[in-house]
Coordinates of C-alpha atoms and ligand atoms in Angstrom, one line a residue:
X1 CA -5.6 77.3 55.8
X2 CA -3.0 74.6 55.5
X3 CA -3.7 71.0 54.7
X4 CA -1.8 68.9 57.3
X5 CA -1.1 66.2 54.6
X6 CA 0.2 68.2 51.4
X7 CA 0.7 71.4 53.0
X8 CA -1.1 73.0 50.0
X9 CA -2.6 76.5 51.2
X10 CA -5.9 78.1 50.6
X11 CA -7.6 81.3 52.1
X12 CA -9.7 81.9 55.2
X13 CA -12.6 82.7 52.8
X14 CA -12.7 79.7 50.8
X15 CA -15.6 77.4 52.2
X16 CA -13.9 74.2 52.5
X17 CA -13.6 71.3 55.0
X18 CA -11.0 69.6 53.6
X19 CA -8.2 69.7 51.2
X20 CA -9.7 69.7 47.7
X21 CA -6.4 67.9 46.7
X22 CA -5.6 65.2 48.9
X23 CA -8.7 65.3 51.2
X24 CA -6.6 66.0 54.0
X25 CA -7.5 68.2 56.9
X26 CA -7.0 71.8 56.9
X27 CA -5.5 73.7 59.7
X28 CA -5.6 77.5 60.4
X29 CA -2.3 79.6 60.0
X30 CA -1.6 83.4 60.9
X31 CA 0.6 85.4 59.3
X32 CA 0.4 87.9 62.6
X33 CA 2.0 90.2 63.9
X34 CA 3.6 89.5 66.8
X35 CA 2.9 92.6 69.1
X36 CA -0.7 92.6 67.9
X37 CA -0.7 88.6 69.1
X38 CA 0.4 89.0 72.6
X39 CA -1.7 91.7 73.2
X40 CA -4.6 89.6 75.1
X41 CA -1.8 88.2 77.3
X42 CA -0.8 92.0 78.6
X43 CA -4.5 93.3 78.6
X44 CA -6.1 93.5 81.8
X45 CA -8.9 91.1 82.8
X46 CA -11.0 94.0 83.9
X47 CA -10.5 95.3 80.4
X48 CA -11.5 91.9 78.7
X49 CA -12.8 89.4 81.2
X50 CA -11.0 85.7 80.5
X51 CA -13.6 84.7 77.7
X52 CA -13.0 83.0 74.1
X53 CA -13.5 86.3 72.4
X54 CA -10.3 87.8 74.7
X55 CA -8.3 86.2 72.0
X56 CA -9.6 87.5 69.3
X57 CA -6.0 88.5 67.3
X58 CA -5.9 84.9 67.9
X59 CA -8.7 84.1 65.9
X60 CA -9.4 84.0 62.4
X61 CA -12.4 86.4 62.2
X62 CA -12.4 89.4 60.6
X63 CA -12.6 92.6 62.6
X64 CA -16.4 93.5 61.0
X65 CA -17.7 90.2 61.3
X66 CA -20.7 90.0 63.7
X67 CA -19.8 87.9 66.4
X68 CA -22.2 85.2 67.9
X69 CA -21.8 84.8 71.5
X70 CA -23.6 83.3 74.7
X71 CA -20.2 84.2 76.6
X72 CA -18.5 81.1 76.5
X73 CA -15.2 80.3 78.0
X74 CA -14.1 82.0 80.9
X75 CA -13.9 78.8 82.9
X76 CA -12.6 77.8 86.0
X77 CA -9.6 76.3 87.2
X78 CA -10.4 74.7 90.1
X79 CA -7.7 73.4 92.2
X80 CA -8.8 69.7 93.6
X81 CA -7.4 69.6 97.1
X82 CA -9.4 66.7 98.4
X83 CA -8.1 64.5 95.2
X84 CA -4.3 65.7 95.7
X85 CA -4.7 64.3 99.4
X86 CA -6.3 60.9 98.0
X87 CA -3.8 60.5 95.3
X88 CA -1.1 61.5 96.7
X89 CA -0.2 64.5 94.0
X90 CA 1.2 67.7 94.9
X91 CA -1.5 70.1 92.4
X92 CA -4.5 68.8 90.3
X93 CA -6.7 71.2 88.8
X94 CA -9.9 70.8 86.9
X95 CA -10.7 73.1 84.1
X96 CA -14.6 72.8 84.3
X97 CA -15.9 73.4 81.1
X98 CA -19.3 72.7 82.4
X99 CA -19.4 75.8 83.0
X100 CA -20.1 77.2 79.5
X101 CA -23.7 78.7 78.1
X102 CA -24.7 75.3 77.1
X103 CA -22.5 72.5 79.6
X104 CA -19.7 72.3 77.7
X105 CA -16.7 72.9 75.8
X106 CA -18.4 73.0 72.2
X107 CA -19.2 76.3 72.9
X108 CA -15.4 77.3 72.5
X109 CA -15.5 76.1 69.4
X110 CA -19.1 77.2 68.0
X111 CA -19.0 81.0 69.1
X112 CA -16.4 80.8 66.5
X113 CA -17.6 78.4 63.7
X114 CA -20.8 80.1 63.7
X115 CA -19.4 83.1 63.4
X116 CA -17.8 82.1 60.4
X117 CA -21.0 80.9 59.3
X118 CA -22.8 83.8 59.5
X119 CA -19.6 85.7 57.9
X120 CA -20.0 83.3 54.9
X121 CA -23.0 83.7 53.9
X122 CA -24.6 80.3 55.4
X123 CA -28.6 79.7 56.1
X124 CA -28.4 76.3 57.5
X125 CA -25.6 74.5 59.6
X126 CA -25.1 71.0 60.3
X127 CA -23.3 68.5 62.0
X128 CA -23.6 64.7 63.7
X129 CA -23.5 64.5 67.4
X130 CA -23.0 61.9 70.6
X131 CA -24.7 65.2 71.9
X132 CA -23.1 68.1 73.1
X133 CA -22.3 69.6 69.8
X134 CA -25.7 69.0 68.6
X135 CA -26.9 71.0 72.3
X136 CA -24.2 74.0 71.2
X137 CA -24.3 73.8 67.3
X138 CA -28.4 74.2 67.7
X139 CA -27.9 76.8 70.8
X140 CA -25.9 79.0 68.2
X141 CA -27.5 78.7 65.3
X142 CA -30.9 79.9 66.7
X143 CA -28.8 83.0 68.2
X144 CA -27.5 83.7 64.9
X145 CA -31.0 83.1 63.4
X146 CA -29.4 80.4 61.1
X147 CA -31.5 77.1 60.7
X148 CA -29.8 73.9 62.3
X149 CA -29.4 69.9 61.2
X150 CA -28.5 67.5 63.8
X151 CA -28.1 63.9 62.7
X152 CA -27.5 61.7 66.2
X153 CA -27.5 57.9 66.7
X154 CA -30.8 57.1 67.3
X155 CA -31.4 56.3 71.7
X156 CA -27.6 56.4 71.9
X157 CA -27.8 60.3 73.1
X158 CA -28.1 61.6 76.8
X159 CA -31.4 63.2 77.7
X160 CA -30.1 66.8 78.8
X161 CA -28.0 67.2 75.4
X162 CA -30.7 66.3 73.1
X163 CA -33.9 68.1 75.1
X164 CA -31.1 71.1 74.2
X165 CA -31.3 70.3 70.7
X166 CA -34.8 70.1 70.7
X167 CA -35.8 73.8 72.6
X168 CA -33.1 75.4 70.5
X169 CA -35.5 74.9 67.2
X170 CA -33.0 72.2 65.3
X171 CA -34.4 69.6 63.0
X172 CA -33.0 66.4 65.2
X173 CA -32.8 63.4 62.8
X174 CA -32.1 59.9 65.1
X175 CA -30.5 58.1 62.9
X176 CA -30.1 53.9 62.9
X177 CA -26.5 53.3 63.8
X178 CA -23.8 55.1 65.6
X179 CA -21.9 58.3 65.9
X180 CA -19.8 57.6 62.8
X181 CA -22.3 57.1 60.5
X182 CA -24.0 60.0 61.2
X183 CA -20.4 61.5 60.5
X184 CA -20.4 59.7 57.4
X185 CA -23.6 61.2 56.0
X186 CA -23.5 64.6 57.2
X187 CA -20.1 64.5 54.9
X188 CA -21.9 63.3 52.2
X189 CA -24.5 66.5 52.8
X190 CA -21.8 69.0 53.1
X191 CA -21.0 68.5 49.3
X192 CA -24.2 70.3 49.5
X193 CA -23.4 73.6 49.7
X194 CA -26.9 74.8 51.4
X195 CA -25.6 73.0 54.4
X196 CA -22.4 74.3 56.0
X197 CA -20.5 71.5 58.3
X198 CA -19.9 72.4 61.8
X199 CA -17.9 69.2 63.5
X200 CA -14.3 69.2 64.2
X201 CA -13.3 69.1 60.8
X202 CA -14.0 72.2 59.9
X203 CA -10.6 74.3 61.3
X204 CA -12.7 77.2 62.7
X205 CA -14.4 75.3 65.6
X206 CA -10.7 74.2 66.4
X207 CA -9.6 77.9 66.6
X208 CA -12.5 78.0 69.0
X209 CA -11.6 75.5 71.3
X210 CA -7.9 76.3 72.2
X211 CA -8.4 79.2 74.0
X212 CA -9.0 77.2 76.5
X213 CA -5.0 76.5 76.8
X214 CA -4.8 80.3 76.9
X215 CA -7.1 80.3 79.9
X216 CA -5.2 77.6 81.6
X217 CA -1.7 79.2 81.3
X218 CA -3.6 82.4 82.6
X219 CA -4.8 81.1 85.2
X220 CA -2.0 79.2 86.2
X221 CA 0.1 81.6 85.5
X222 CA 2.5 79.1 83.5
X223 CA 1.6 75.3 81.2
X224 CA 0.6 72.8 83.4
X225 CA 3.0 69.4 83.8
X226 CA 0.1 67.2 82.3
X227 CA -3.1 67.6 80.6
X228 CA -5.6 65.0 81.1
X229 CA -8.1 65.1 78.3
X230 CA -11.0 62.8 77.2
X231 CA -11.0 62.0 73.1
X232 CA -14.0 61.1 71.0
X233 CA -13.8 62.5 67.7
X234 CA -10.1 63.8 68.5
X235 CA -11.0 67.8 67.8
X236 CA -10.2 68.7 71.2
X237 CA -6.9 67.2 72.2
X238 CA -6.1 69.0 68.9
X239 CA -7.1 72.5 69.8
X240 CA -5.1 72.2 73.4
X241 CA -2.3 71.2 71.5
X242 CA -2.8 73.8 69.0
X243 CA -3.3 76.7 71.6
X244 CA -0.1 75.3 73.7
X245 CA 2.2 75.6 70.5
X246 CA 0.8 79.0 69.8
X247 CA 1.7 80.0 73.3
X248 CA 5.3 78.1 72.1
X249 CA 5.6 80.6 69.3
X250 CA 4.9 83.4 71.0
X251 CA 7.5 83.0 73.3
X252 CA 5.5 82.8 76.6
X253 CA 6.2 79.3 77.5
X254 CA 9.5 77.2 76.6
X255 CA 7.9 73.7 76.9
X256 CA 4.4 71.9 76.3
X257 CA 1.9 69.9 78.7
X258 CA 2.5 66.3 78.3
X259 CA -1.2 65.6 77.1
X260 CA -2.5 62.5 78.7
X261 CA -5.8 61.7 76.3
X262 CA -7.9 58.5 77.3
X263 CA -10.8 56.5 76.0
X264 CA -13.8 54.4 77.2
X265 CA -12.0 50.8 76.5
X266 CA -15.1 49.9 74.5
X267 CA -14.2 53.1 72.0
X268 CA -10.5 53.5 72.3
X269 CA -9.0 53.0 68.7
X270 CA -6.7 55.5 68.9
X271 CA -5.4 53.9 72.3
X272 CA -4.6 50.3 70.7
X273 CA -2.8 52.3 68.1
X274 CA -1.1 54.3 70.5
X275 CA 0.1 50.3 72.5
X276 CA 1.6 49.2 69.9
X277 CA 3.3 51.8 68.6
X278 CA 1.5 52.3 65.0
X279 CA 0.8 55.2 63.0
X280 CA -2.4 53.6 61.9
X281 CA -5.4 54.2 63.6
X282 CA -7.7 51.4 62.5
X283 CA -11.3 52.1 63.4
X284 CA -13.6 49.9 65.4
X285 CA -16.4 48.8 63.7
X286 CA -18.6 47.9 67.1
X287 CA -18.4 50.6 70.2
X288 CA -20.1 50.7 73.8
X289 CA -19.5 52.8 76.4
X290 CA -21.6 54.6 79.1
X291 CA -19.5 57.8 78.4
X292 CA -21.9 58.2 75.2
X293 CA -20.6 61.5 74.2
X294 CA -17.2 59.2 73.3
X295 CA -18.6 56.7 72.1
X296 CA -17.0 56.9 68.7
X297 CA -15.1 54.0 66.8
X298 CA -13.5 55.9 63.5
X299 CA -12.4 59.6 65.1
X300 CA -11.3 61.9 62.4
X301 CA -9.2 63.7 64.0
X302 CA -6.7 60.4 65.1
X303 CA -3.6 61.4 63.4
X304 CA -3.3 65.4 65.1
X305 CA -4.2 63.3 68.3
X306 CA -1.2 60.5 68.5
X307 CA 0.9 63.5 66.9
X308 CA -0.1 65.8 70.4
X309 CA 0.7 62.8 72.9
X310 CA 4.1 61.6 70.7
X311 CA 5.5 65.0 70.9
X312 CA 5.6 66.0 74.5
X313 CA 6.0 62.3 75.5
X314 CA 2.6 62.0 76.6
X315 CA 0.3 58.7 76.3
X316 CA -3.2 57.9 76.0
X317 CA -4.9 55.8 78.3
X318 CA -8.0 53.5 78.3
X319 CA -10.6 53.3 81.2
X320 CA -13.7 50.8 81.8
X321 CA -17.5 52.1 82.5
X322 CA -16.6 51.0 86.2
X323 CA -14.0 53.5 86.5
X324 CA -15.3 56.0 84.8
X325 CA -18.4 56.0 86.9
X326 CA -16.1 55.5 90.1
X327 CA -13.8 59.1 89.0
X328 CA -17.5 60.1 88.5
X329 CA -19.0 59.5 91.7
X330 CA -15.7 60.4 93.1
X331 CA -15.2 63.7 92.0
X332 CA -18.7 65.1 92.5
X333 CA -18.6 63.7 96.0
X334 CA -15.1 65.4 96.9
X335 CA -14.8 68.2 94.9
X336 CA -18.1 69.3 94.5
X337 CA -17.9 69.0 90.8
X338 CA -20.4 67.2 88.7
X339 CA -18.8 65.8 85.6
X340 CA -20.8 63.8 82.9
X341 CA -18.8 60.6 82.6
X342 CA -17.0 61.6 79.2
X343 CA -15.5 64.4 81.1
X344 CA -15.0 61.7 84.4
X345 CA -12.8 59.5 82.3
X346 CA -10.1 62.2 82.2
X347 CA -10.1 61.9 86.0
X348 CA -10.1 58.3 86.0
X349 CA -6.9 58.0 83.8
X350 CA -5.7 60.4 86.4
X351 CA -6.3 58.2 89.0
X352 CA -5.1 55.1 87.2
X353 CA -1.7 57.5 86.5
X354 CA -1.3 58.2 90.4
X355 CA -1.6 54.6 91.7
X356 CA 0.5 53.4 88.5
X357 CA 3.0 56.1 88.6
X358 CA 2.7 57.2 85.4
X359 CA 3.0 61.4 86.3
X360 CA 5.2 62.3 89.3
X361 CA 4.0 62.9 92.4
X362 CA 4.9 66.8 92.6
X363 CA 4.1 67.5 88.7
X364 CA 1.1 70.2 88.7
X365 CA -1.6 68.3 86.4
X366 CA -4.8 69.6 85.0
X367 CA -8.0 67.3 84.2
X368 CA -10.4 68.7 81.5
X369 CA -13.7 68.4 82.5
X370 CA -15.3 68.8 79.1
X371 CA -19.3 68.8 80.0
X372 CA -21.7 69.4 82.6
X373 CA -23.1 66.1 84.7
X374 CA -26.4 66.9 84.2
X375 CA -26.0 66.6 80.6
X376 CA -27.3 62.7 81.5
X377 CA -28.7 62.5 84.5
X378 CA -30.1 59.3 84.0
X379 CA -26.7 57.2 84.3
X380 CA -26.7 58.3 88.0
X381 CA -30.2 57.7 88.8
X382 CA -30.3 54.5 87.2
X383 CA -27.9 53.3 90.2
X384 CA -29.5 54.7 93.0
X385 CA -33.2 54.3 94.4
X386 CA -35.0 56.8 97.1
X387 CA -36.5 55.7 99.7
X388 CA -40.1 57.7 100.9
X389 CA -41.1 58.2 103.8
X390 CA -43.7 59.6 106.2
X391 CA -43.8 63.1 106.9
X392 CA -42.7 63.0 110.0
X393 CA -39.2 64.1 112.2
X394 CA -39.0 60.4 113.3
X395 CA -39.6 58.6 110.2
X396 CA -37.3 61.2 108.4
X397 CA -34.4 60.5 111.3
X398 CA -35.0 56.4 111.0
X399 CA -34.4 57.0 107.0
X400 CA -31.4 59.2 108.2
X401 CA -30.2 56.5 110.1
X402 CA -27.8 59.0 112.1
X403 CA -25.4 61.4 111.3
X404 CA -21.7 62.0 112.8
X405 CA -21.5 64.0 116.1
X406 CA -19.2 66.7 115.1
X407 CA -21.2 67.6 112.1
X408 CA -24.2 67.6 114.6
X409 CA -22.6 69.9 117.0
X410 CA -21.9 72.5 114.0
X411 CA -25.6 71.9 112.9
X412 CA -26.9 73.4 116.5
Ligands
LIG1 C1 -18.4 65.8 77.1 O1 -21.0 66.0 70.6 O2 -18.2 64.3 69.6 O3 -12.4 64.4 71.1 O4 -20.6 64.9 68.8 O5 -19.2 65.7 74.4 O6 -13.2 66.7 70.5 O7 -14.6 64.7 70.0 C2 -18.6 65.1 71.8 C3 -17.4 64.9 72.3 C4 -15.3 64.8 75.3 C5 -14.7 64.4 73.0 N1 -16.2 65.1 76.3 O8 -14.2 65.5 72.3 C6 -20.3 65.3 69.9 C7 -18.9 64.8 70.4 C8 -17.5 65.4 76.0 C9 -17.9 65.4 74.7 C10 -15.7 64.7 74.0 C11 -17.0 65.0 73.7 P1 -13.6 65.3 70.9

């Protein structure tokens, strides 16, 4: 591990978060072989379906280890046909990582981490959540029999994430204030060493999460033009960048994504840093969104994050509630994909880009759709109201209130 202030090294087996130096973050480094790296690229998918674990002389787990796995990753890359013709954009793709074990893209990253819990020599894991990695963190630990701590801001955390946390057997502490101080404290804990930290500070979830670029130049066969991905705490924009340089190093793609991250404008520090050209992320004290799984005002992970979107000329973008819920509403009802609206605020900077011309028209783009909708099924139903009605055929076709000709004539 490298720490991405000092540079000063340490070994895969040392448990440590940060740099015991500088406090900086630590990064993961191979010294790999490079035929024994490309190997998942020229192994069949019948051999080794697409899947985190197809990576593994990616990864940094050792070849004994015991691996912890739901079979996570192995997404898909569905190509949004109905958008491209509403936008005006030659190819948009969603990677819908909704489709993991637990609804969404933390699994990437815990398969791993716990797995390097377990390979350490940890009982009890921790971390603090806006929700899905309290759902994935508690999901994994009970698979790897390991007890699990979840600190969340108290009534600030979508129903479907924390009933997760719940079933899966963690101790769920609500705590008064938000998503950063829970960050704050588990920290604190972490000195501890009976607990072992599991957010996106700790390198190995990180490792996790960017096989998801592997996927998407698989899929693709080739890097997308743009990647438009939500940021909260920043780990994930990291990994995709991460993943996309490996693939750089390796020699299998000449160039990078642009990366196109975006905030809720009632969370988007790293956006006002980005405007006016800083390098200093300076938190916000006060945040409100509905995209609670971003609802985060000090992300840790803010330098690795404006670094991503500086160096392949990218930007990062800020979008309201309004249109978060619109790109929400919008893709569910047009692509048949249900996005909770975190993951809808990547396709609401994408629409912004469109109409503003930010991307061009025929660049190939793909949105991240980083958790399932029904994660928080109450922002939907909060907007809408059901009507009853008798049970009968003509009360039912009153309430229907008539339905186009042609799609009658296919219903006969
Ligand atoms: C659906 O669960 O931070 O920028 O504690 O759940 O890597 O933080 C969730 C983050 C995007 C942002 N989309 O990712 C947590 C948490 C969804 C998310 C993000 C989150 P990062």
């Amino acid at each position: 591990m490298r720490c991405i202030e000092c540079g000063a090294r340490y070994a895969a087996g040392e448990r440590i978060y940060f740099c015991p130096r500088c406090g900086g973050l630590l990064d993961v480094e191979y010294e790999r072989d490079r035929a024994e790296a490309l190997k998942p690229f020229s192994t069949s998918f019948k051999e080794r379906p697409l899947s985190v674990w197809r990576y593994r002389e990616l990864l940094p787990i050792g070849n004994e280890s015991r691996i912890i796995s739901l079979n996570e990753g192995g997404t898909g890359l569905i190509r949004c046909r109905n958008l491209e013709r509403e936008l005006g954009l030659r190819e948009v793709y969603c990677k819908n990582e909704g489709e993991n074990p637990t609804g969404s893209f933390k699994d990437r990253g815990m398969t791993v981490g716990v797995t390097k819990a377990v390979e350490l020599g940890a009982r009890t894991t921790i971390c603090a959540s806006t929700g899905n990695t309290s759902s994935s963190l508690a999901a994994y630990s009970a698979k790897a029999g390991l007890e699990c701590v979840v600190l969340v801001p108290a009534g600030k955390i979508a129903l479907g994430k924390l009933s997760q946390a719940v079933i899966h057997g963690a101790k769920v502490i609500a705590v008064r204030g938000g998503f950063d101080d829970c960050l704050r404290l588990v920290r604190e804990l972490s000195k501890d060493r009976r607990f072992y930290l599991l957010n996106s500070i700790n390198p190995f979830r990180i490792e996790g999460q960017k096989t998801a670029a592997f996927e998407i130049y698989e899929q693709l066969g080739g890097v997308p033009d743009n990647l438009f991905i939500p940021i909260g705490n920043a780990g994930n924009i990291t990994a995709y960048w991460k993943g996309f340089k490996e693939l750089k190093e390796l020699g299998l793609t000449d160039r990078l994504p642009r990366f196109m991250g975006v905030q809720a404008e009632g969370a988007s520090p790293i956006y006002r840093a980005f405007i006016k050209g800083s390098d200093e992320v300076k938190p916000f004290g006060r945040v409100e969104t509905v995209a609670t799984a971003i609802r985060i005002g000090n992300p840790v992970n803010w330098k690795r994050a404006l670094r991503s979107v500086r160096e392949t000329g990218g930007r990062v973008g800020a979008v309201s509630d309004e249109e978060i819920l619109e790109a929400q509403r919008i893709l569910a009802s047009k692509e048949g994909i249900f996005a909770e609206p975190a993951s809808a605020a990547s396709i609401a900077f994408l629409i912004k880009a469109a109409r503003e011309k930010l991307i061009d028209r025929d660049s190939r783009s793909v949105c991240v759709i980083t958790g399932h909708g029904l994660k928080d099924p109450d922002v939907v139903l909060r907007r809408v109201r059901l009507r009853e009605v008798d049970a009968d055929v003509e009360s039912v076709l009153e309430a229907i209130g008539g339905v186009s000709e042609k799609a009658a004539v296919t219903l006969r």
